[in-house]
PDB file of C-alpha atoms and ligand atoms in Angstrom:
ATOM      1  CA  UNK A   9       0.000   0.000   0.000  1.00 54.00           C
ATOM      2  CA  UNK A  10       1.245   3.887  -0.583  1.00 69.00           C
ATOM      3  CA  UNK A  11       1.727   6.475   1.590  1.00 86.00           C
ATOM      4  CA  UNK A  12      -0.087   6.876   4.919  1.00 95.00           C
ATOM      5  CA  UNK A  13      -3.854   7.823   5.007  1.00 97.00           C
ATOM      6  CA  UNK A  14      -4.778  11.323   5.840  1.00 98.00           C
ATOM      7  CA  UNK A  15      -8.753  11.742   7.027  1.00 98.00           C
ATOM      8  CA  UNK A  16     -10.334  14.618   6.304  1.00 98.00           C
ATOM      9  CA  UNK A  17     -12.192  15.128   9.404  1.00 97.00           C
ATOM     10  CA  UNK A  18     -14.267  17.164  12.329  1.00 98.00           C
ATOM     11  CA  UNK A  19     -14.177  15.772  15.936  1.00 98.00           C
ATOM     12  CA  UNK A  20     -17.677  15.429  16.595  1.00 96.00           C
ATOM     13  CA  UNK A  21     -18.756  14.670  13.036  1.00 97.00           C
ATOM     14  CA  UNK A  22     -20.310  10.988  13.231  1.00 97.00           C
ATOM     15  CA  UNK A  23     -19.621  10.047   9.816  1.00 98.00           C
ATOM     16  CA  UNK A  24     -15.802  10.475  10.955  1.00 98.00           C
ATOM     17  CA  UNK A  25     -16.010   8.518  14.049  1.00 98.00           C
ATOM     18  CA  UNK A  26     -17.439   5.692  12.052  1.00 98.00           C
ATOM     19  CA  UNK A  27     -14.072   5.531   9.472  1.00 98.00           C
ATOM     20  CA  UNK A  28     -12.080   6.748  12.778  1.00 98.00           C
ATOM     21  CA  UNK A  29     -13.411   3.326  14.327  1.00 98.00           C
ATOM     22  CA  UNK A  30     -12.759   1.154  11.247  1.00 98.00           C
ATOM     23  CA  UNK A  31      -9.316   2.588  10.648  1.00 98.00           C
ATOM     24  CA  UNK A  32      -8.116   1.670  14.450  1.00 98.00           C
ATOM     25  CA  UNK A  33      -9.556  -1.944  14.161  1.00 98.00           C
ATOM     26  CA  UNK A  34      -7.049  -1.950  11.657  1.00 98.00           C
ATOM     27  CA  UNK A  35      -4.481  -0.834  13.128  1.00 98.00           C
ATOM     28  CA  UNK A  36      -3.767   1.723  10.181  1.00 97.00           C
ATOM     29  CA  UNK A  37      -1.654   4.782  11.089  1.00 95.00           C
ATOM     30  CA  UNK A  38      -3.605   7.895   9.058  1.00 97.00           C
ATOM     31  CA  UNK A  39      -2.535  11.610   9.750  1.00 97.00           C
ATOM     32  CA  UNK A  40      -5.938  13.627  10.371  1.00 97.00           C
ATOM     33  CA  UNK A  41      -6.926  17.230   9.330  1.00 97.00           C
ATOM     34  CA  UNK A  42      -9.061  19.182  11.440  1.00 97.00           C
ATOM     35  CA  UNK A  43     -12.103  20.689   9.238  1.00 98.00           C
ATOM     36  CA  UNK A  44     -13.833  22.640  11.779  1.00 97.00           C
ATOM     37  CA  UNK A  45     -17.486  22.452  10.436  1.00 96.00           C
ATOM     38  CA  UNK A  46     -18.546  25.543  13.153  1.00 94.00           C
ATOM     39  CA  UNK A  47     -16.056  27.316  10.690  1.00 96.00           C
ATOM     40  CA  UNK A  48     -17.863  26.567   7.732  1.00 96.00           C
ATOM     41  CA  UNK A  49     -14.340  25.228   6.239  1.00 97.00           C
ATOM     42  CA  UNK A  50     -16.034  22.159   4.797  1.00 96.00           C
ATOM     43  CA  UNK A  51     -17.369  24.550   2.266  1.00 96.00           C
ATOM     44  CA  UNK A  52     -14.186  26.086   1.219  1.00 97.00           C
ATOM     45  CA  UNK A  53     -12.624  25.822  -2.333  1.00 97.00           C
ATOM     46  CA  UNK A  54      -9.485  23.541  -0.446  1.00 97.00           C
ATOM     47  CA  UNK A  55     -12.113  21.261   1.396  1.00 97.00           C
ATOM     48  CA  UNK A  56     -14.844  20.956  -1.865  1.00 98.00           C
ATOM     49  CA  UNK A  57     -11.924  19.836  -4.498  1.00 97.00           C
ATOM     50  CA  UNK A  58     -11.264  16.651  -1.694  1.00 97.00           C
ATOM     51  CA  UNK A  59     -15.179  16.490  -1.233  1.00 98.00           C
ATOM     52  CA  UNK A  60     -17.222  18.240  -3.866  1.00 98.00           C
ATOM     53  CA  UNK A  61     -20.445  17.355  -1.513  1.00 97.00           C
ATOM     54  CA  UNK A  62     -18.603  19.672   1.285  1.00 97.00           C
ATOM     55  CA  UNK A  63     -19.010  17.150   4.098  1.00 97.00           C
ATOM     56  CA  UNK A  64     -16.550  15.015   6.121  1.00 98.00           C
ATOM     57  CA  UNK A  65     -15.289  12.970   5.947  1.00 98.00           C
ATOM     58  CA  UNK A  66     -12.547  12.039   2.973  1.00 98.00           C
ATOM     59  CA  UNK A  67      -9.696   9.751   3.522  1.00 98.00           C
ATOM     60  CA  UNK A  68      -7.123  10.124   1.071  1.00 98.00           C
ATOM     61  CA  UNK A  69      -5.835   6.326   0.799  1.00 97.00           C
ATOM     62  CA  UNK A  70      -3.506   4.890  -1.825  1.00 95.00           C
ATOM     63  CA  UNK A  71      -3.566   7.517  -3.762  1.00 96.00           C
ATOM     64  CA  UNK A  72      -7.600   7.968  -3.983  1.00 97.00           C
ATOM     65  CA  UNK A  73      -9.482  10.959  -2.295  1.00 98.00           C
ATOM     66  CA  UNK A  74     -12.774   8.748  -1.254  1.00 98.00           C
ATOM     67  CA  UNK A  75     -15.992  10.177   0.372  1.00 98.00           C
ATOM     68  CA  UNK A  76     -18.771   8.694   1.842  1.00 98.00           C
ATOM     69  CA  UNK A  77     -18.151   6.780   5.352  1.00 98.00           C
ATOM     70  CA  UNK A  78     -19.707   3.564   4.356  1.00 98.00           C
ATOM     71  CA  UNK A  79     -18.084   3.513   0.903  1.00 98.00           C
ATOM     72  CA  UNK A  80     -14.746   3.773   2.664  1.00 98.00           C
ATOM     73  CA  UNK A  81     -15.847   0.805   5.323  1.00 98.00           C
ATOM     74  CA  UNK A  82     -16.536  -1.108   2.525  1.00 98.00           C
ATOM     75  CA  UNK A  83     -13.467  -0.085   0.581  1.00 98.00           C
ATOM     76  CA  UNK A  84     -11.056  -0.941   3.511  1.00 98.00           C
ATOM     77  CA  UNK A  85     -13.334  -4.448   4.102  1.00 98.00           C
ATOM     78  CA  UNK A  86     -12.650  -5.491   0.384  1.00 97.00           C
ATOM     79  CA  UNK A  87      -8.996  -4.498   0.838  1.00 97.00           C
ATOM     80  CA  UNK A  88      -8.028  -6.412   4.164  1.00 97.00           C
ATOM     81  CA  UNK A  89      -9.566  -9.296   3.692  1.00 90.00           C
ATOM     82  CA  UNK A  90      -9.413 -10.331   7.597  1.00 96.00           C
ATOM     83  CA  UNK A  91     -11.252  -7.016   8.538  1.00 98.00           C
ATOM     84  CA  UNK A  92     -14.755  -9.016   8.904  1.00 97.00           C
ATOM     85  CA  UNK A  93     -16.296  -5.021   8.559  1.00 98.00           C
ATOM     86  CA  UNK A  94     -19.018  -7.662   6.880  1.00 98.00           C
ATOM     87  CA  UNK A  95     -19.918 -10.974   7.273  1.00 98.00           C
ATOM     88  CA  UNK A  96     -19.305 -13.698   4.504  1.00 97.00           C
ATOM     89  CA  UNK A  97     -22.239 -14.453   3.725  1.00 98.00           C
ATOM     90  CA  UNK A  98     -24.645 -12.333   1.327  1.00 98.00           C
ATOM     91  CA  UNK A  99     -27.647 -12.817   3.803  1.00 98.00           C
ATOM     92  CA  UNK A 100     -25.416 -11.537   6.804  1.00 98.00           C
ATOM     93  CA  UNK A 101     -24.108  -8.620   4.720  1.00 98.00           C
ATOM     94  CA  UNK A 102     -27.701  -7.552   3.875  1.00 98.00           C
ATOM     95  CA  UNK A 103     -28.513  -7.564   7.133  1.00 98.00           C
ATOM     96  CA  UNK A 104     -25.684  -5.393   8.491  1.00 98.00           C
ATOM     97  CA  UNK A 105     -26.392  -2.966   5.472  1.00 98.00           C
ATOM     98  CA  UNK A 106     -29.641  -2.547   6.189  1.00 98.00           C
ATOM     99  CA  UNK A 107     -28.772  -1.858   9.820  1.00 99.00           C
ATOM    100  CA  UNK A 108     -26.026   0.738   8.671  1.00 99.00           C
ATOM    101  CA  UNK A 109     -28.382   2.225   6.569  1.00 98.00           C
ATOM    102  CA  UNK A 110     -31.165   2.447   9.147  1.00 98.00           C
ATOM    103  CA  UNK A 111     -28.789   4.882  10.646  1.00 98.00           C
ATOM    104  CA  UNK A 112     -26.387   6.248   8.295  1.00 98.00           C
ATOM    105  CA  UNK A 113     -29.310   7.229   5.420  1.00 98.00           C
ATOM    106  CA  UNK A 114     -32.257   7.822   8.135  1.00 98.00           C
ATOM    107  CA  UNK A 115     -31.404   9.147  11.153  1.00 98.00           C
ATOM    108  CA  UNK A 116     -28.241  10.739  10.079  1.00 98.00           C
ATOM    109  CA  UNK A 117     -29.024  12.359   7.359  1.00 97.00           C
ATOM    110  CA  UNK A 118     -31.709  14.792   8.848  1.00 97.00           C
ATOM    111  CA  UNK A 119     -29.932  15.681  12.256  1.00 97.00           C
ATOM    112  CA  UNK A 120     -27.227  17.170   9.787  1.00 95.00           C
ATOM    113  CA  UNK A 121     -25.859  20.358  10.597  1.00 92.00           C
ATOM    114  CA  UNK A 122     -27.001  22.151   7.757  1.00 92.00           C
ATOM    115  CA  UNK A 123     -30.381  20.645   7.586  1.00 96.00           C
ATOM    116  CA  UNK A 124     -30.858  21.494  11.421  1.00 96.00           C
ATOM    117  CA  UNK A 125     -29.612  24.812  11.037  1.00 95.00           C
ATOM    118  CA  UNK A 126     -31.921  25.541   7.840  1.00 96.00           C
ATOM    119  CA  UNK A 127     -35.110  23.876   9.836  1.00 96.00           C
ATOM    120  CA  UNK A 128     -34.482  25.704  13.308  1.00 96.00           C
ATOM    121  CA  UNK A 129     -34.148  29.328  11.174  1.00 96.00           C
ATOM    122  CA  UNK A 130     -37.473  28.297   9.173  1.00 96.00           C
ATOM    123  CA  UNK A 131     -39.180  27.854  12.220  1.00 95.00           C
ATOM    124  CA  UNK A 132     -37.923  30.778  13.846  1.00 96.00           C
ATOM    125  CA  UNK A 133     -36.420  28.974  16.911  1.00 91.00           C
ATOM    126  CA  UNK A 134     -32.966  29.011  18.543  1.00 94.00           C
ATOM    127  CA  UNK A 135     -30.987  26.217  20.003  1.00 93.00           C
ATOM    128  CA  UNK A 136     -33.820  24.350  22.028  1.00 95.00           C
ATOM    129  CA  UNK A 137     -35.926  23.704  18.613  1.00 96.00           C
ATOM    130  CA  UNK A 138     -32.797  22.032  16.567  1.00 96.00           C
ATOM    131  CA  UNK A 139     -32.627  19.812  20.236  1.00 97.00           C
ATOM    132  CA  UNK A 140     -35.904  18.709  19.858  1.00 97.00           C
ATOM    133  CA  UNK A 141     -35.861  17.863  16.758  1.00 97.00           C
ATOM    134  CA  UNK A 142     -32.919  16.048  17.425  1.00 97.00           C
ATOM    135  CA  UNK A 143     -34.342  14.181  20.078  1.00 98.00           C
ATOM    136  CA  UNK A 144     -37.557  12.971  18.296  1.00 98.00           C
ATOM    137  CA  UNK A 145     -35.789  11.274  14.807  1.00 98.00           C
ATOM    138  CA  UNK A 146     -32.648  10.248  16.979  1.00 98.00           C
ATOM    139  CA  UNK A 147     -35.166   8.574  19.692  1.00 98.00           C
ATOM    140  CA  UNK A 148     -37.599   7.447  16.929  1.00 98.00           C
ATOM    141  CA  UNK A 149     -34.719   5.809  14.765  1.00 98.00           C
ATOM    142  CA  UNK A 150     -32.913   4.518  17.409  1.00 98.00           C
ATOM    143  CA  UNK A 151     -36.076   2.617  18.799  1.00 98.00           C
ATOM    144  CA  UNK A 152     -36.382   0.861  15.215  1.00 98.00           C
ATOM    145  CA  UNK A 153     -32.851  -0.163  15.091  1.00 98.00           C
ATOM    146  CA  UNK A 154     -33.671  -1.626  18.686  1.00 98.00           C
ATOM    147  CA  UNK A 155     -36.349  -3.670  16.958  1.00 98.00           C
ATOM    148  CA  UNK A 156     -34.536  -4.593  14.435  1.00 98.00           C
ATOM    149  CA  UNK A 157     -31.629  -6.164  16.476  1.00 98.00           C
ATOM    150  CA  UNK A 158     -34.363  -8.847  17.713  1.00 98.00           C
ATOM    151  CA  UNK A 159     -32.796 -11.348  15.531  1.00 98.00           C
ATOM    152  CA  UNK A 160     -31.044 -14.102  16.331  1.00 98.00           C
ATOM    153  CA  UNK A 161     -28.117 -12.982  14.612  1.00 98.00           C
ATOM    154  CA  UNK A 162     -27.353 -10.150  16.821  1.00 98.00           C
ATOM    155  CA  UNK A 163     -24.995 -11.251  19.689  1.00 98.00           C
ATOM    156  CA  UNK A 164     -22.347  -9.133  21.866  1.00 98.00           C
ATOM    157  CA  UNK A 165     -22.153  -6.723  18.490  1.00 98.00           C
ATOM    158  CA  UNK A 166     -25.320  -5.985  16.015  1.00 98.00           C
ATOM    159  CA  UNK A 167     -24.305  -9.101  13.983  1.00 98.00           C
ATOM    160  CA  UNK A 168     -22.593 -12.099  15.820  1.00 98.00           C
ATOM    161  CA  UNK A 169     -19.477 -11.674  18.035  1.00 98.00           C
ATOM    162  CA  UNK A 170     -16.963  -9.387  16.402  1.00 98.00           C
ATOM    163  CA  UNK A 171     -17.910  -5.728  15.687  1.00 98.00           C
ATOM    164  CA  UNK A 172     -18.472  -4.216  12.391  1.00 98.00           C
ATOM    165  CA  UNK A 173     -19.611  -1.497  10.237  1.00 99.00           C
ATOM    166  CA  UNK A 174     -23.639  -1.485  11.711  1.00 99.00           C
ATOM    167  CA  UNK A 175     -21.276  -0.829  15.002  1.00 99.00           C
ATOM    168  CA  UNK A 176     -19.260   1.733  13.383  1.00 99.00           C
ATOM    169  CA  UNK A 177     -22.430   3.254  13.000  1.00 99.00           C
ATOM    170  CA  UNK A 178     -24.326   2.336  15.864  1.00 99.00           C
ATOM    171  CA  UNK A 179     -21.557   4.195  18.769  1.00 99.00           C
ATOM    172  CA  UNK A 180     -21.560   7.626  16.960  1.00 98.00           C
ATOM    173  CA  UNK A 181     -25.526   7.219  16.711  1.00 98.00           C
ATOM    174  CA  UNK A 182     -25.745   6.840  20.469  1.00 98.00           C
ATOM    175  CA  UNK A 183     -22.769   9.421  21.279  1.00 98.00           C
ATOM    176  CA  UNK A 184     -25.691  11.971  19.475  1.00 98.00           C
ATOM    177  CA  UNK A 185     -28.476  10.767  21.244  1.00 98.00           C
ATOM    178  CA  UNK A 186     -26.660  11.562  24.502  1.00 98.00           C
ATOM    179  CA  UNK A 187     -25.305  14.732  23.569  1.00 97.00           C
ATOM    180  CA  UNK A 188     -28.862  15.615  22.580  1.00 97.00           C
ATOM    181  CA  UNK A 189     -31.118  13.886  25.977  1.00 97.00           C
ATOM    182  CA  UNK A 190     -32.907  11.636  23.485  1.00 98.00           C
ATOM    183  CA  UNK A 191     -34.387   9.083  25.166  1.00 96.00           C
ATOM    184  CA  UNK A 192     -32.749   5.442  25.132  1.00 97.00           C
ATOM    185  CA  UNK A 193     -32.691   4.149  28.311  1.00 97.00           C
ATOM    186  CA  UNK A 194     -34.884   1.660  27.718  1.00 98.00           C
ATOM    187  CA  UNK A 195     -33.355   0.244  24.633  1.00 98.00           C
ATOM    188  CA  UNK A 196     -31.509  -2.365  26.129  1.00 98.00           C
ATOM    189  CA  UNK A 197     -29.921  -4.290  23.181  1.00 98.00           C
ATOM    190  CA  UNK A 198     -28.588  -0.632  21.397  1.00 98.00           C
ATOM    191  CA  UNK A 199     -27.517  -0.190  25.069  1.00 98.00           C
ATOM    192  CA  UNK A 200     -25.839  -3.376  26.072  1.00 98.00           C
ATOM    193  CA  UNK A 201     -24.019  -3.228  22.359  1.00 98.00           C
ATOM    194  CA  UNK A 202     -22.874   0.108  22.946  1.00 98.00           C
ATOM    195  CA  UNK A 203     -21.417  -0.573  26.282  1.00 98.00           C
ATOM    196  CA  UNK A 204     -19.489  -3.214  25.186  1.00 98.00           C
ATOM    197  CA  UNK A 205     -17.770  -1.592  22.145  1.00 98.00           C
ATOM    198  CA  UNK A 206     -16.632   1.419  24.770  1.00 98.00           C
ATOM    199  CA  UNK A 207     -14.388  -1.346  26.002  1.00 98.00           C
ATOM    200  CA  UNK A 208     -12.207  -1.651  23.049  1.00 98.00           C
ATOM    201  CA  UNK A 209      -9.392   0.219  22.448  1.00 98.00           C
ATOM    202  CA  UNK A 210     -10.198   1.073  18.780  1.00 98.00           C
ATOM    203  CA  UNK A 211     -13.731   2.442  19.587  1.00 98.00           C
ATOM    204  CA  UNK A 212     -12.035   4.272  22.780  1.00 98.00           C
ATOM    205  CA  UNK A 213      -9.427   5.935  20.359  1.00 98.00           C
ATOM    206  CA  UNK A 214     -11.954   6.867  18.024  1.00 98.00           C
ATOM    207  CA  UNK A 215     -14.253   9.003  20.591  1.00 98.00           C
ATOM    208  CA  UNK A 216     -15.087  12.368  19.781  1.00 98.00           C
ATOM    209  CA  UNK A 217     -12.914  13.557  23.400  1.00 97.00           C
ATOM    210  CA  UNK A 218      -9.824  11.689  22.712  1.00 97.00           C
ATOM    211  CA  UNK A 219      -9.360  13.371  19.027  1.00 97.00           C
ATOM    212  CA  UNK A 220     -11.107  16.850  19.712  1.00 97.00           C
ATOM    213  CA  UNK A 221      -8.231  19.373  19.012  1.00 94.00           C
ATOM    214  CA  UNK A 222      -6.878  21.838  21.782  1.00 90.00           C
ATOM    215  CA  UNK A 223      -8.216  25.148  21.737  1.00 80.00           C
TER     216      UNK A 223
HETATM  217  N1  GSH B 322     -23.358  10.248   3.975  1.00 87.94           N
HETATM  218  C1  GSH B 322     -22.180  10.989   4.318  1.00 87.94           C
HETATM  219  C2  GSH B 322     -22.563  12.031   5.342  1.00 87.94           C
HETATM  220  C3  GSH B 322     -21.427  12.968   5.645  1.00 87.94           C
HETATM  221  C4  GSH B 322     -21.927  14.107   6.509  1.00 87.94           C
HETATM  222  O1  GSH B 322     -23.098  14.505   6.424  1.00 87.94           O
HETATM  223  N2  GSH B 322     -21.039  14.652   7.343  1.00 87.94           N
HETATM  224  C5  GSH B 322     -21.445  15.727   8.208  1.00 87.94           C
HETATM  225  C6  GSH B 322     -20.761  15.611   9.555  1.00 87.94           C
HETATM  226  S1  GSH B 322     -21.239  14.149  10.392  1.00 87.94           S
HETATM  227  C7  GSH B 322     -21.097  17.056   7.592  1.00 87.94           C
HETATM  228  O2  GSH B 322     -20.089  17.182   6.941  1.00 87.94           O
HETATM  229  N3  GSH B 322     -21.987  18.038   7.782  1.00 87.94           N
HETATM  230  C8  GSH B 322     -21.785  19.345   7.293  1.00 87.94           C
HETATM  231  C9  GSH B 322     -23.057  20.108   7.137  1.00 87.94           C
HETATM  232  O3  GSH B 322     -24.131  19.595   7.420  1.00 87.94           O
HETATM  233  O4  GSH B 322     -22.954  21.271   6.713  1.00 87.94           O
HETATM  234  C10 GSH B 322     -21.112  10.053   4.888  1.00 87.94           C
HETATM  235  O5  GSH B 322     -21.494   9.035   5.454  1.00 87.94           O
HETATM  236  O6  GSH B 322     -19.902  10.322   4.735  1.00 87.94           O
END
C-alpha cells in the first residue's frame, strides 16, 4: 500500500467517528486534518476539491481521495480481507447494510448540521428547537434499530461476536443521542451493544474527546 492515510475530518462529526473506528480496528496509522465544520471550512474551495459534496469525511488512501463513510468501510473491508467489517455471507451482509443504513441514510441524514440549522431558522427557533428535533428522529430511529436487532443474529455486536460497520455506525448514533437527551434508556440491546464496544481500544481511540483538538 502507498503512503499513509490522511482523514479529512471534524471531531464530533459521526460520519468520521465511524471511518475513525474502522481505521483503528485496523491498526492503520492515518494523519488527520481538522475541518472545523462551526467554521464553515467544509465549504471552502481547499475542502470541496477533496469532497465536492462539502461534508466530512474524505480519507485520502492509496492515492484515492474517497468520500462517503460507508463507501470507505466497505473499501477498507474489500482491501483487508481479515477485517470481517461484513460478514461472509450475502444474507449476513444484507442484514448489516440494512442496519447501517437504518442509521447512516435515516437518522443521520436529517440531524445534519445544515439541515438542522436551515429547519431551526425556518421555524424561527434558537438552540432548544434544533434539540428537539434532534431528540424525536434520533429517539424514533434509534427505537427501530432496537427492533430490528431482535434477531437471532445479533450477539455481543449488532451481527454475531466481532464488531463491524452497523457498530461503526451504531456508537456515533448513540454518542448523538446523549449529547442531545434523546431518550434510550430503555433500549436495552442498542444499550448493552454500545457498552461493550466502549471497552475496546479502537472504539475508545476513536471518541469524539480523545481526538477533539486543543483550543
Ligand atoms: N453520507 C455521508 C454524510 C457525511 C456528513 O453529512 N457529514 C457531516 C458531519 S457528520 C457534515 O459534513 N456536515 C456538514 C453540514 O451539514 O454542513 C457520509 O457518510 O460520509
Amino acid at each position: 500500500m502507498g503512503a499513509k492515510a490522511i482523514l479529512y475530518d471534524y471531531w464530533r462529526s459521526s460520519a468520521s467517528y465511524r471511518v475513525r473506528i474502522a481505521l483503528n480496528l485496523l491498526g492503520l496509522e492515518y494523519d488527520s486534518v481538522h475541518v472545523d465544520l462551526l467554521k464553515q471550512e467544509h465549504k471552502h474551495l481547499d475542502h470541496l476539491c477533496r469532497n465536492p459534496q462539502g461534508l466530512v469525511p474524505t480519507l485520502a488512501m492509496d492515492g484515492h481521495m474517497m468520500t462517503q463513510s460507508l463507501a470507505i468501510i466497505e473499501y477498507l473491508d474489500e482491501i483487508y480481507p481479515d477485517a470481517g467489517f461484513l460478514p461472509g455471507d450475502p444474507v449476513g451482509r444484507q442484514r448489516v447494510r440494512a442496519l447501517s443504513h437504518a442509521i447512516a441514510m435515516e437518522i443521520h441524514p436529517v440531524c445534519n448540521l445544515g439541515v438542522t440549522t436551515h429547519v431551526t431558522q425556518l421555524a424561527g427557533g434558537g438552540e432548544e428547537t434544533r434539540a428537539a428535533w434532534m431528540r424525536k428522529f434520533i429517539g424514533e430511529g434509534l427505537s427501530a434499530f432496537e427492533a430490528m436487532l431482535d434477531h437471532p443474529d445479533t450477539g455481543a455486536f449488532c451481527h454475531g461476536e466481532a464488531p463491524g460497520m452497523a457498530d461503526f455506525c451504531l456508537v456515533p448514533q448513540v454518542y448523538n443521542a446523549r449529547r442531545w437527551g434523546a431518550k434510550i434508556d430503555d433500549l436495552k440491546r442498542i444499550n448493552a451493544i454500545v457498552e461493550h464496544c466502549e471497552t475496546i481500544d479502537a472504539f475508545a481511540a476513536a471518541h469524539p474527546d480523545r481526538v477533539k483538538p486543543a483550543d
